[in-house]
mmCIF file of C-alpha atoms in Angstrom:
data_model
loop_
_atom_site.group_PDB
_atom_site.id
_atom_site.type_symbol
_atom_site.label_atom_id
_atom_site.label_comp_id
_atom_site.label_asym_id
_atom_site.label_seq_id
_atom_site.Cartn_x
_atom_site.Cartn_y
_atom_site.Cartn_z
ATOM 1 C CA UNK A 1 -27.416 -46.321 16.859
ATOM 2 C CA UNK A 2 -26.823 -46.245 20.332
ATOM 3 C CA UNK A 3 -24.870 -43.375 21.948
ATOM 4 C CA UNK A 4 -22.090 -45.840 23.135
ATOM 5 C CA UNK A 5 -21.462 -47.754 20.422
ATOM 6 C CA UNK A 6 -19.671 -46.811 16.914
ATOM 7 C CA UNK A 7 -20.720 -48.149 13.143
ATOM 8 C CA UNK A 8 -17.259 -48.379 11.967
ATOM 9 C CA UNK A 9 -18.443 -49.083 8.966
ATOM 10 C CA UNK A 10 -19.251 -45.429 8.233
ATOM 11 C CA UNK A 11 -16.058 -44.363 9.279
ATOM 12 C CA UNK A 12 -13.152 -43.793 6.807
ATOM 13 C CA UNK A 13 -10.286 -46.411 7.117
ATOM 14 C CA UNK A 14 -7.845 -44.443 8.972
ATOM 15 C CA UNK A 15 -10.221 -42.649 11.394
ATOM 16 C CA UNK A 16 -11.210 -46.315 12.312
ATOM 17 C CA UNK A 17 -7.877 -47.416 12.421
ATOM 18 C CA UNK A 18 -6.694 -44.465 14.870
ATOM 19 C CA UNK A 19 -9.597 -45.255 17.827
ATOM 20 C CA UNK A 20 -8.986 -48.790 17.482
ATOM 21 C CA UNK A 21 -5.300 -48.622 17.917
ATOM 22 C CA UNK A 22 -5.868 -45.806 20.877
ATOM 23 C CA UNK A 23 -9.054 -47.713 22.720
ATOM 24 C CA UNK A 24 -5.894 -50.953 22.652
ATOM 25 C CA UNK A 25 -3.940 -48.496 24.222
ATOM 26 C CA UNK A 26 -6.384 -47.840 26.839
ATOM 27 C CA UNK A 27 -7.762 -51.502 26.900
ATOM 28 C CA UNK A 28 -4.837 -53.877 26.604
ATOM 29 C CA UNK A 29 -6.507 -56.479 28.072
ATOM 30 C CA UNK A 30 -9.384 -56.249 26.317
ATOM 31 C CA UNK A 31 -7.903 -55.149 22.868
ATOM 32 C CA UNK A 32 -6.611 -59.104 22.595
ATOM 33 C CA UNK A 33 -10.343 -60.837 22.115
ATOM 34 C CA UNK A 34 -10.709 -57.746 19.748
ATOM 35 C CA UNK A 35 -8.253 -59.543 16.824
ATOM 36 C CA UNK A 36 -10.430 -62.325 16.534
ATOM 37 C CA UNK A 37 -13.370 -60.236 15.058
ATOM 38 C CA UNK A 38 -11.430 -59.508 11.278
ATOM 39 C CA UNK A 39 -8.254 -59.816 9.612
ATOM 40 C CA UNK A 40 -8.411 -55.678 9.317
ATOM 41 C CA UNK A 41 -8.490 -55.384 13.127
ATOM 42 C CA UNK A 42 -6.098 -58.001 13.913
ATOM 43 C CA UNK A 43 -3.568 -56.275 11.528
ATOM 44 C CA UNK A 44 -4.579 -52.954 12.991
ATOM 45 C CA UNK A 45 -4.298 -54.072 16.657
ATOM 46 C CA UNK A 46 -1.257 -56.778 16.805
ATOM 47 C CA UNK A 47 1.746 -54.262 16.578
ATOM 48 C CA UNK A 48 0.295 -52.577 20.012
ATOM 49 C CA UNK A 49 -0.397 -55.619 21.499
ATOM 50 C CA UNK A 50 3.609 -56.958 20.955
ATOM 51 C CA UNK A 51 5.283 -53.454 21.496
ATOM 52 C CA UNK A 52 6.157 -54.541 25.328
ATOM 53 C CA UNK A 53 6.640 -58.173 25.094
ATOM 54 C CA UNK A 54 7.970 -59.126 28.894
ATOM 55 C CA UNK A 55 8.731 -62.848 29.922
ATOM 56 C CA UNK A 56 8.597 -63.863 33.459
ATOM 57 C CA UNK A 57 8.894 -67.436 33.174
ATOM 58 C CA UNK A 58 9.788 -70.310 31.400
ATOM 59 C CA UNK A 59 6.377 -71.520 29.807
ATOM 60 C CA UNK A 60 6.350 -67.635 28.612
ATOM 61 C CA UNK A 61 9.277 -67.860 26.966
ATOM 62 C CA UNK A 62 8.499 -70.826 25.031
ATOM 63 C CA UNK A 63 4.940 -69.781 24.221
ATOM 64 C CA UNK A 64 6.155 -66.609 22.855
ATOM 65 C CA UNK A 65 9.041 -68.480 20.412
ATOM 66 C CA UNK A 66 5.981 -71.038 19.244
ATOM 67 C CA UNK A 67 4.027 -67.655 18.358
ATOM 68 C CA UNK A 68 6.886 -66.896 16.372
ATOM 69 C CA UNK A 69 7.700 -69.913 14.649
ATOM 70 C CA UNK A 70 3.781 -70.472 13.870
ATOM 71 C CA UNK A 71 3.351 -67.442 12.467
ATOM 72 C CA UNK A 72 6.302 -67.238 10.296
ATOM 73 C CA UNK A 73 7.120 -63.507 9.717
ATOM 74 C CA UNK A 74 10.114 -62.484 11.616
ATOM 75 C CA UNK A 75 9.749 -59.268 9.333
ATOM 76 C CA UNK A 76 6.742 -58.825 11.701
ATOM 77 C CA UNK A 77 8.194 -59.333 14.833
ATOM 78 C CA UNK A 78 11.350 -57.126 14.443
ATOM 79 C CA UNK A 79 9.000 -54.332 13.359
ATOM 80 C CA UNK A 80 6.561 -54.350 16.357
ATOM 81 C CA UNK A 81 8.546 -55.693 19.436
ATOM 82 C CA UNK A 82 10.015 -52.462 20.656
ATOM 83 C CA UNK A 83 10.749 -53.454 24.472
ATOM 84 C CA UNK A 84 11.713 -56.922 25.353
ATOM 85 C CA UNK A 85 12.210 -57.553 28.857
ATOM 86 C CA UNK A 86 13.309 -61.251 30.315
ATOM 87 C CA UNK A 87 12.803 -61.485 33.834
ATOM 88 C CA UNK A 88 12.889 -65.033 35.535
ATOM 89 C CA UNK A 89 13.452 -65.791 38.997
ATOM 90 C CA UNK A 90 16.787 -66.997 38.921
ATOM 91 C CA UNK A 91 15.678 -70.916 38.765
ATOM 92 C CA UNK A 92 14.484 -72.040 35.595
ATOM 93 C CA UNK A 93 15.885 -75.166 34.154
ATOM 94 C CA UNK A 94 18.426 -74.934 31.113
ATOM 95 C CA UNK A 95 15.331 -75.646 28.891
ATOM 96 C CA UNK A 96 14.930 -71.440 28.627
ATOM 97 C CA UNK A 97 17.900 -71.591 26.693
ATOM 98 C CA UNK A 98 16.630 -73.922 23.630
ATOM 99 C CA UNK A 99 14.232 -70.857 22.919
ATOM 100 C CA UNK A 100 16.259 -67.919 22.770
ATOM 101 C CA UNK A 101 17.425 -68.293 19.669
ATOM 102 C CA UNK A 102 14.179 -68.053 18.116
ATOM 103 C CA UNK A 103 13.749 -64.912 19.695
ATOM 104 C CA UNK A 104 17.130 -63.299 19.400
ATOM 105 C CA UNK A 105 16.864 -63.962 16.266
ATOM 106 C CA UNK A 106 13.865 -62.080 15.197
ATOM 107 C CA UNK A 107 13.234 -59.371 17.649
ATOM 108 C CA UNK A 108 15.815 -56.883 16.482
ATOM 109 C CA UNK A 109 14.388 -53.768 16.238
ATOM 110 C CA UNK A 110 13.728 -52.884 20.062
ATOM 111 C CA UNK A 111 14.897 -49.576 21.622
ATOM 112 C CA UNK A 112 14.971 -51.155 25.346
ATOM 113 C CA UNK A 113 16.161 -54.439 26.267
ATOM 114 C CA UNK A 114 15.570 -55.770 29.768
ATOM 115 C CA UNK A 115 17.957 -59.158 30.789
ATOM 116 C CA UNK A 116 17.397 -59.979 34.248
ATOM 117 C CA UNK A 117 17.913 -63.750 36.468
ATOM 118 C CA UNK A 118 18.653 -65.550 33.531
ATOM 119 C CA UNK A 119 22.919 -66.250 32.242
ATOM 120 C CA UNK A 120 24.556 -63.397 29.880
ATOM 121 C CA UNK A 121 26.593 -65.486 27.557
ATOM 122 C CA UNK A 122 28.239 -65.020 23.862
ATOM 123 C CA UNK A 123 24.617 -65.349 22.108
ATOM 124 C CA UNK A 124 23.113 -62.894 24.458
ATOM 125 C CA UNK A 125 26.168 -59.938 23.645
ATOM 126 C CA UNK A 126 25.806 -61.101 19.962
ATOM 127 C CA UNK A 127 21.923 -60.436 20.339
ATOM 128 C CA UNK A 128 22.946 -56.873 21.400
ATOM 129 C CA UNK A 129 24.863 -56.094 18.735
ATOM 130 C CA UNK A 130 22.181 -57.275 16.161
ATOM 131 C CA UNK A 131 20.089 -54.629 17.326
ATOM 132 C CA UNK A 132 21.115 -51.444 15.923
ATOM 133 C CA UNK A 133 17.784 -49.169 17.604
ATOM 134 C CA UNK A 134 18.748 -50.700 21.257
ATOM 135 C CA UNK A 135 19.932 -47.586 23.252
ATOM 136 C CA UNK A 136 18.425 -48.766 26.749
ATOM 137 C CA UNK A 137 20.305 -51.638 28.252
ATOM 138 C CA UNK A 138 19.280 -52.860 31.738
ATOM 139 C CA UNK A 139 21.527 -56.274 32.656
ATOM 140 C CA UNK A 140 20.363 -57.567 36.033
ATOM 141 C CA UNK A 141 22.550 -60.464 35.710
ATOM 142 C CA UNK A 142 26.101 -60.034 36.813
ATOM 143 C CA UNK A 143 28.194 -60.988 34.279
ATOM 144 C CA UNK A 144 31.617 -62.284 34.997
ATOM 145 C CA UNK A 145 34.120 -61.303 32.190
ATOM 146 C CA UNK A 146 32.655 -57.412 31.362
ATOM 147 C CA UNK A 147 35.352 -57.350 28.733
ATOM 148 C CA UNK A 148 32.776 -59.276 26.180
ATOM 149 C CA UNK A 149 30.576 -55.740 26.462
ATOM 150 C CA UNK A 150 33.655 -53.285 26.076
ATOM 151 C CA UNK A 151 34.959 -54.611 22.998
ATOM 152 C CA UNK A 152 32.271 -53.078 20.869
ATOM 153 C CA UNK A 153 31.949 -49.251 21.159
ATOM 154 C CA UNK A 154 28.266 -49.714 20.474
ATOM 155 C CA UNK A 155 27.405 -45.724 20.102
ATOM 156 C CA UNK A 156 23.793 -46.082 20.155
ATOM 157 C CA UNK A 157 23.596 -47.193 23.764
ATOM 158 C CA UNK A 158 22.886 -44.082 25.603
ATOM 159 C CA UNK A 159 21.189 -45.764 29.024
ATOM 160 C CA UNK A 160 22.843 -48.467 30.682
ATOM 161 C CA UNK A 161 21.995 -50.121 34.040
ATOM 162 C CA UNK A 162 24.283 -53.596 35.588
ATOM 163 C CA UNK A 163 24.355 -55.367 38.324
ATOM 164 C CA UNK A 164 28.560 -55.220 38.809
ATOM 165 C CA UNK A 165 30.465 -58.290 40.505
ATOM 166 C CA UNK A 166 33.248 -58.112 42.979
ATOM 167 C CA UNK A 167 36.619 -57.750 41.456
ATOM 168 C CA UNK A 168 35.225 -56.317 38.434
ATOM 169 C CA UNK A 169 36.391 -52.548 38.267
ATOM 170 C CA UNK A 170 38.843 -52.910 35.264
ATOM 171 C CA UNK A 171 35.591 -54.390 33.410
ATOM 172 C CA UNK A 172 33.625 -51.595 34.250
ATOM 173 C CA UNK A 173 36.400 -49.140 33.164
ATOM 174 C CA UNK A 174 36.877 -50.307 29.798
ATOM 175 C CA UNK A 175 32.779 -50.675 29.456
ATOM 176 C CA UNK A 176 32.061 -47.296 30.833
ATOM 177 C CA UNK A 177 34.955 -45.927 28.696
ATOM 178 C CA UNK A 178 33.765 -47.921 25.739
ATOM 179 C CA UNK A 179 30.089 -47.040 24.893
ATOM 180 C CA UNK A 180 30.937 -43.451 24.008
ATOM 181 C CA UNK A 181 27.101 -42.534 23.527
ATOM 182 C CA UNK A 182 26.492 -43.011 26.730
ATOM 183 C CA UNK A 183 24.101 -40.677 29.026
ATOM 184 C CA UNK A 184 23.051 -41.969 31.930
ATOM 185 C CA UNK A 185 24.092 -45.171 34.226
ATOM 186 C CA UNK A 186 22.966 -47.510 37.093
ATOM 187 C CA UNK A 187 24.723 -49.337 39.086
ATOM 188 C CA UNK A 188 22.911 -51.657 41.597
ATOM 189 C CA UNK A 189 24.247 -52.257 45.112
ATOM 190 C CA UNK A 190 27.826 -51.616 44.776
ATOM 191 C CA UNK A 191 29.722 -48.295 46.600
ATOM 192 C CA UNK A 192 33.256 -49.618 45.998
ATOM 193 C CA UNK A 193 32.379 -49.321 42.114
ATOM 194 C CA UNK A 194 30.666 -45.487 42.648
ATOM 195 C CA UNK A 195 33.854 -43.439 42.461
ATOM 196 C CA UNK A 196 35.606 -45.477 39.683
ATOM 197 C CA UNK A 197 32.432 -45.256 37.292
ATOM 198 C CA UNK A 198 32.096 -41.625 38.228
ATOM 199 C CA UNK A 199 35.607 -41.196 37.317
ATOM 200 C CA UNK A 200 35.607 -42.937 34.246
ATOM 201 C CA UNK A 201 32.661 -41.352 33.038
ATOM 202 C CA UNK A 202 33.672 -37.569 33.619
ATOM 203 C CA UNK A 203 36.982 -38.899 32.312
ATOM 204 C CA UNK A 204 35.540 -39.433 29.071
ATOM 205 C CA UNK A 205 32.890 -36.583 29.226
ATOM 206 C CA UNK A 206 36.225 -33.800 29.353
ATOM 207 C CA UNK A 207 37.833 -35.972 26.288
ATOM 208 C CA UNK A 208 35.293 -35.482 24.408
ATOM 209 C CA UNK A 209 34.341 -31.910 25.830
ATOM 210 C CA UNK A 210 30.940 -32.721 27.318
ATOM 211 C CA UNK A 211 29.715 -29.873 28.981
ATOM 212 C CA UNK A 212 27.921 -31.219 32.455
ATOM 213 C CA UNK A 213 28.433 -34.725 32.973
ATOM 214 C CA UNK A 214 26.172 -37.501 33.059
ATOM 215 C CA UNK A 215 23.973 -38.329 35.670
ATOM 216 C CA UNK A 216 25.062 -40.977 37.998
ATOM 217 C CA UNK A 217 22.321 -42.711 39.215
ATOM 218 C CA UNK A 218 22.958 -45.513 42.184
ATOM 219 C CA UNK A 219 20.218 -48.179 43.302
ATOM 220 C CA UNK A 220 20.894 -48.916 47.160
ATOM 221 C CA UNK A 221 18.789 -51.296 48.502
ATOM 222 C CA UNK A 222 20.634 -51.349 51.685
ATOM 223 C CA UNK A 223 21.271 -48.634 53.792
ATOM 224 C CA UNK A 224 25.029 -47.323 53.727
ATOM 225 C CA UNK A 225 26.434 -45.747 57.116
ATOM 226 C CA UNK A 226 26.925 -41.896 57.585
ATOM 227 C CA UNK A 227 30.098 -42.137 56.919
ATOM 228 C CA UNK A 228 29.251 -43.976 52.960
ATOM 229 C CA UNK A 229 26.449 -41.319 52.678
ATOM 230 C CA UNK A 230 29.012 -38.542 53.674
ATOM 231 C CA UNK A 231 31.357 -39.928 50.703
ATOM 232 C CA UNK A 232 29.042 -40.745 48.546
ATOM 233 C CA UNK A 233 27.478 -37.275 48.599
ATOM 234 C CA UNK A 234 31.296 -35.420 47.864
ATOM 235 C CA UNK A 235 32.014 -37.299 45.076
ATOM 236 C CA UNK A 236 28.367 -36.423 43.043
ATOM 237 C CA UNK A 237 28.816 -32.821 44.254
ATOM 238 C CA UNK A 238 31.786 -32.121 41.473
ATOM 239 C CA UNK A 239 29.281 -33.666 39.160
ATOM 240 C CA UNK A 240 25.294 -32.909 37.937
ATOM 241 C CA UNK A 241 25.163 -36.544 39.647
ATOM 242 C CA UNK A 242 22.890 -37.820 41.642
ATOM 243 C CA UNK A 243 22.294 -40.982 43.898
ATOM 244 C CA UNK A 244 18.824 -42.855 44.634
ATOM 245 C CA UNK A 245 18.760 -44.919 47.696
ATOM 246 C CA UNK A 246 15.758 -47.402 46.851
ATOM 247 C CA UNK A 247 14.919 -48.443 50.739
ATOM 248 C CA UNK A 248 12.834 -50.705 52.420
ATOM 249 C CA UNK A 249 11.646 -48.990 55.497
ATOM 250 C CA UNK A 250 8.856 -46.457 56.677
ATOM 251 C CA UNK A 251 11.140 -43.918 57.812
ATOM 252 C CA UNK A 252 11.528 -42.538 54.458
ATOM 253 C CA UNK A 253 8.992 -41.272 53.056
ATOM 254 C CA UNK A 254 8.646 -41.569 49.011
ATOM 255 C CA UNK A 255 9.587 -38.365 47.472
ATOM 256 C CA UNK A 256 7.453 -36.183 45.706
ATOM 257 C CA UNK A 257 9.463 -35.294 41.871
ATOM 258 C CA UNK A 258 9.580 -32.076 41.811
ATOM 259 C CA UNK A 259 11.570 -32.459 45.493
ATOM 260 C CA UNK A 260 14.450 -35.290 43.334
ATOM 261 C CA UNK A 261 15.608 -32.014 41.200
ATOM 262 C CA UNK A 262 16.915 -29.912 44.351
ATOM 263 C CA UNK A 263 19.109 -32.979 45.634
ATOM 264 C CA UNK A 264 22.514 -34.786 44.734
ATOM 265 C CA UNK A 265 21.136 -37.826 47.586
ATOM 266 C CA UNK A 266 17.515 -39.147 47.727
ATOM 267 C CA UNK A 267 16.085 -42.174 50.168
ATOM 268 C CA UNK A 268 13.106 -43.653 49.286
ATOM 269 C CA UNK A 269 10.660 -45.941 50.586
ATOM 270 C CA UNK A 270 9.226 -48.582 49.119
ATOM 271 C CA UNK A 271 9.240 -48.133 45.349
ATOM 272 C CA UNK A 272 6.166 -46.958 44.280
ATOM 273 C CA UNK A 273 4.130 -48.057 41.495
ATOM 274 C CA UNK A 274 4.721 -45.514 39.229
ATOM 275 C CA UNK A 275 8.772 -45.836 39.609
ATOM 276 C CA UNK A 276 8.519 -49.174 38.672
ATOM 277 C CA UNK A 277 8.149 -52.402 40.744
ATOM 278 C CA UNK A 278 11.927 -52.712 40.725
ATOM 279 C CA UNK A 279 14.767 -51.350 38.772
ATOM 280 C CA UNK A 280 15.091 -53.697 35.873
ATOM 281 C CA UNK A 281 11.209 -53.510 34.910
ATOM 282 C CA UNK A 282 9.559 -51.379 32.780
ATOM 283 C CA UNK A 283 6.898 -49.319 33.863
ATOM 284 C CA UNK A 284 4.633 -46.064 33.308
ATOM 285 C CA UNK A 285 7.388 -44.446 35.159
ATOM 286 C CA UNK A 286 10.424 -46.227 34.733
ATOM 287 C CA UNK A 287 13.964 -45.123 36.568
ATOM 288 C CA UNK A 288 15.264 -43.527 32.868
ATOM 289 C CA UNK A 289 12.197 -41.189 33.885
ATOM 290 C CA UNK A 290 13.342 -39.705 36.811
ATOM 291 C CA UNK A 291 17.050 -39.726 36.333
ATOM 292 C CA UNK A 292 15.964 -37.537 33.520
ATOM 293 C CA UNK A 293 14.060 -35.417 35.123
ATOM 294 C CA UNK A 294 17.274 -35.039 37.686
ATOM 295 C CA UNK A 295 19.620 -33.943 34.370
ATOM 296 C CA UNK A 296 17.042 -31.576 33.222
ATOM 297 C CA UNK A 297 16.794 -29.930 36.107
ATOM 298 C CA UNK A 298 20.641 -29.499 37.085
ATOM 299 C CA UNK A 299 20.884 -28.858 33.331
ATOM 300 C CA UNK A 300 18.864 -25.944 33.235
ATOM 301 C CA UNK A 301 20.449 -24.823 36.550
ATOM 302 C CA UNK A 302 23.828 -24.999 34.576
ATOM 303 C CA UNK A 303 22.647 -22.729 31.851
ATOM 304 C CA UNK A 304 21.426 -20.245 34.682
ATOM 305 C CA UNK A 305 24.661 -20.098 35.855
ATOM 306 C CA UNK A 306 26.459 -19.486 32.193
ATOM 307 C CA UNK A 307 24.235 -16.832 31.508
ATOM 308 C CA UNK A 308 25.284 -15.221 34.884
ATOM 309 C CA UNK A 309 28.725 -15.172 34.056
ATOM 310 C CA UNK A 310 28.364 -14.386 30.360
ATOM 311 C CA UNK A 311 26.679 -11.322 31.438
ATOM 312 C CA UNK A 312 29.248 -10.746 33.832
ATOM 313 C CA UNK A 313 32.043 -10.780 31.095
ATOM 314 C CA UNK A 314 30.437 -9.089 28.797
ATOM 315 C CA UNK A 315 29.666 -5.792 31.512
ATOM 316 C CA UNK A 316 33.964 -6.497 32.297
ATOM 317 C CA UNK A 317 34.499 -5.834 28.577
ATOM 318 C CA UNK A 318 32.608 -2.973 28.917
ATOM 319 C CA UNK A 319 34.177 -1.544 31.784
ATOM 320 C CA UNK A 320 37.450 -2.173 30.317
ATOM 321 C CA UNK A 321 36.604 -0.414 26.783
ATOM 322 C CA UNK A 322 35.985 2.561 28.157
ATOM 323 C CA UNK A 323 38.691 2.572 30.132
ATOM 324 C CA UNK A 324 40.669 2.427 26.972
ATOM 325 C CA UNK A 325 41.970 -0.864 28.387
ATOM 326 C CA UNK A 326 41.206 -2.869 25.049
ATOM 327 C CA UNK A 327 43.249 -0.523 22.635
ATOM 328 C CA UNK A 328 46.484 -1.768 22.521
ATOM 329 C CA UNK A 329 47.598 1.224 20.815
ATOM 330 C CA UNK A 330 46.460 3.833 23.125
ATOM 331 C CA UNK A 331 48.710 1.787 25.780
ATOM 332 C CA UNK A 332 51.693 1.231 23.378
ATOM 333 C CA UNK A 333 53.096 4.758 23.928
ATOM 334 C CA UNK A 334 56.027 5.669 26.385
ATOM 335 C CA UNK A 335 53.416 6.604 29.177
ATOM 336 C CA UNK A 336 51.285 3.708 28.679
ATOM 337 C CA UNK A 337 53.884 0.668 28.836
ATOM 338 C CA UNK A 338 53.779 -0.380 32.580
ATOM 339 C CA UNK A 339 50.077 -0.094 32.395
ATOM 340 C CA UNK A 340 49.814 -2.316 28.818
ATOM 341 C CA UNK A 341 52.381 -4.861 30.930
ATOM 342 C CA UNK A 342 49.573 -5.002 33.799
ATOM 343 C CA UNK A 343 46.932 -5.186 31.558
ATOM 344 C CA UNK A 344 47.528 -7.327 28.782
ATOM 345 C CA UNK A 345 47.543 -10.461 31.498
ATOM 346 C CA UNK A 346 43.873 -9.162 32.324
ATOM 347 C CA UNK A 347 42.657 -9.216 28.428
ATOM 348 C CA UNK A 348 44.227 -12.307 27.494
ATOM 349 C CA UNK A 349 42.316 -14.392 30.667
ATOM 350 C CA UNK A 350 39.132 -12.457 29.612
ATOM 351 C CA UNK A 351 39.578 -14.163 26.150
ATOM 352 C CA UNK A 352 40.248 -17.046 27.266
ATOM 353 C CA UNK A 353 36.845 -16.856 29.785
ATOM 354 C CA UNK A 354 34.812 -15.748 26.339
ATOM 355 C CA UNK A 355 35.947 -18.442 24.640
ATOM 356 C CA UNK A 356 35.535 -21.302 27.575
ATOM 357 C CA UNK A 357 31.733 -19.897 28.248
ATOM 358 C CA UNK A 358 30.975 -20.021 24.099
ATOM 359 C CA UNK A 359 32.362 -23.331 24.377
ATOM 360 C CA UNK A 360 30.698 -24.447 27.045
ATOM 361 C CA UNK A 361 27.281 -23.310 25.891
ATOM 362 C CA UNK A 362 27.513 -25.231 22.720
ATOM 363 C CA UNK A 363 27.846 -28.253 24.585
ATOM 364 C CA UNK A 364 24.970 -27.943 26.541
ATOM 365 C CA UNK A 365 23.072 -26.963 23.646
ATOM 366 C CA UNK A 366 23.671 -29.903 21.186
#
């Protein structure tokens, strides 16, 4: 047998099963002519070839709802389409719309859903909500009545990214306001909207007693004055925010990652491959990917700082215990009474300290 080839035959099933499905992986491409040699294969292979099914045009679109009506197992579809991204350039004929259903209909069990050029109407929320795994949203379309998104709390949804229309900041109140899951947000182009959604969104983080806020992650694509950058920059400061200018010019250079995590404001040059080709496709590195990275990062810088001042109460209690300062009784007699009146203010804000900190740490830690 030659050194580069492999008798699967004398393999057991599932060690077979494991390099094919890894070498489709590897060889995408390639791994399609592969389901044509057996029915095992094919089975083996198919669910790695549809996890990422993205649609650029109309003829895609249409070839992809034939595959589905010819093969006639939806079961199948809503099973192995995890990411569905529809991208079209903004001038497809109202044909596109005759095969959505199909599709809608079927692929409902993806985790990231990608809607960009093409009209957001009531069969494309109602798609949404028939997909109980989505938690990644990325709407490139604007869509003119936000309302139809905020009326659903839709909890899963913990990544959302929108292109916002003028005159829509009550819409992106009750939407921000609404998806009470939600952990991290984009919005494209827009600075009027940046202190409203940052707002809303540490609003709702204190009502429900989040500990650090979500990162707030702006695409730019133009670049704002000194005086929007100066703004900008005070309002994420408050926050673990931080905003992304995505830039077309050669005067900034593209930022290395581990350089994003020490900064609330970024410019970058042209979006590199591995960010993506824009912000509403996937890629190896998509934008969740490095707006993560940012939260880690001030996250752990967060805890550094609680464990500061926990250790900083906890050497004040010490100090003030032997000082006798935490027996109430020792201060209770005649001598002791203006001192218990000074220091019983002191104890009671030290409690109150203990139990903010504990608080605070089981936030960050859920």
């Amino acid at each position: 047998m030659n050194a580069d080839t492999i008798n699967f035959r004398n393999l057991p099933i599932d060690i077979g099963c494991t390099i094919l499905q890894t070498a489709a992986i590897l060889e995408f491409t390639n791994a399609i002519s592969w389901t044509t040699t057996s029915k095992a294969v094919k089975r083996w292979i198919e669910p790695i070839l549809y996890h990422t099914v993205r649609l650029t045009s109309t003829a895609a679109i249409e070839a992809f709802a034939f595959s589905i009506s010819s093969r006639k197992d939806d079961s199948f579809f809503a099973s192995a389409v995890k990411v569905l991204s529809i991208e079209l350039a903004g001038n497809e004929d109202d044909t596109v719309y005759d095969h959505l259903p199909a599709i809608f209909r079927t692929c409902t069990g993806i985790s990231n859903f990608v809607y960009h050029g093409i009209r957001i109407d009531e069969r494309t929320i109602a798609y949404i909500d028939s997909c109980p795994r989505l938690c990644r949203l990325h709407l490139g379309s604007c869509i003119s009545d936000l309302s139809s998104l905020a009326c659903r709390p839709r909890p899963h949804i913990t990544h959302l990214s929108l292109a916002v229309p003028e005159g829509s900041e009550c819409g992106v109140k009750s939407l921000l306001t609404s998806l009470c899951g939600l952990e991290l947000v984009v919005v494209a182009n827009n600075t009027h909207i940046l202190e409203l959604a940052e707002r809303t969104i540490r609003e709702s983080s204190t009502q429900r007693r989040v500990a650090c806020g979500r990162v707030m992650h702006f695409d730019m694509t133009i670049l704002p004055t000194d005086d929007d950058r100066a703004r900008l920059t005070e309002v994420v400061k408050s926050t673990s925010g931080a905003i992304l200018f995505l830039l077309h010019s050669p005067a900034y250079p593209q930022p290395k990652l581990e350089e994003i995590s020490a900064s609330h404001v970024l410019f970058v040059n042209d979006i590199c491959k591995a960010w993506g080709d824009c912000l509403h496709r996937p890629s190896e590195l998509d934008v969740w990917q490095v707006t993560e990275r940012i939260y880690a990062a001030k996250r752990a810088v967060v805890l550094k700082k609680l464990l500061q001042v926990e250790r900083l109460l906890a050497q004040t209690r010490e100090t003030m215990a032997a000082a006798g300062w935490l027996d109430e009784d020792r201060l209770s007699d005649k001598d002791g009474v203006g001192m218990e009146n000074r220091i019983a203010p002191v104890r009671c804000l030290l409690q109150e300290a203990e139990e903010s900190v504990e608080q605070l740490r089981t936030n960050l830690c859920a």
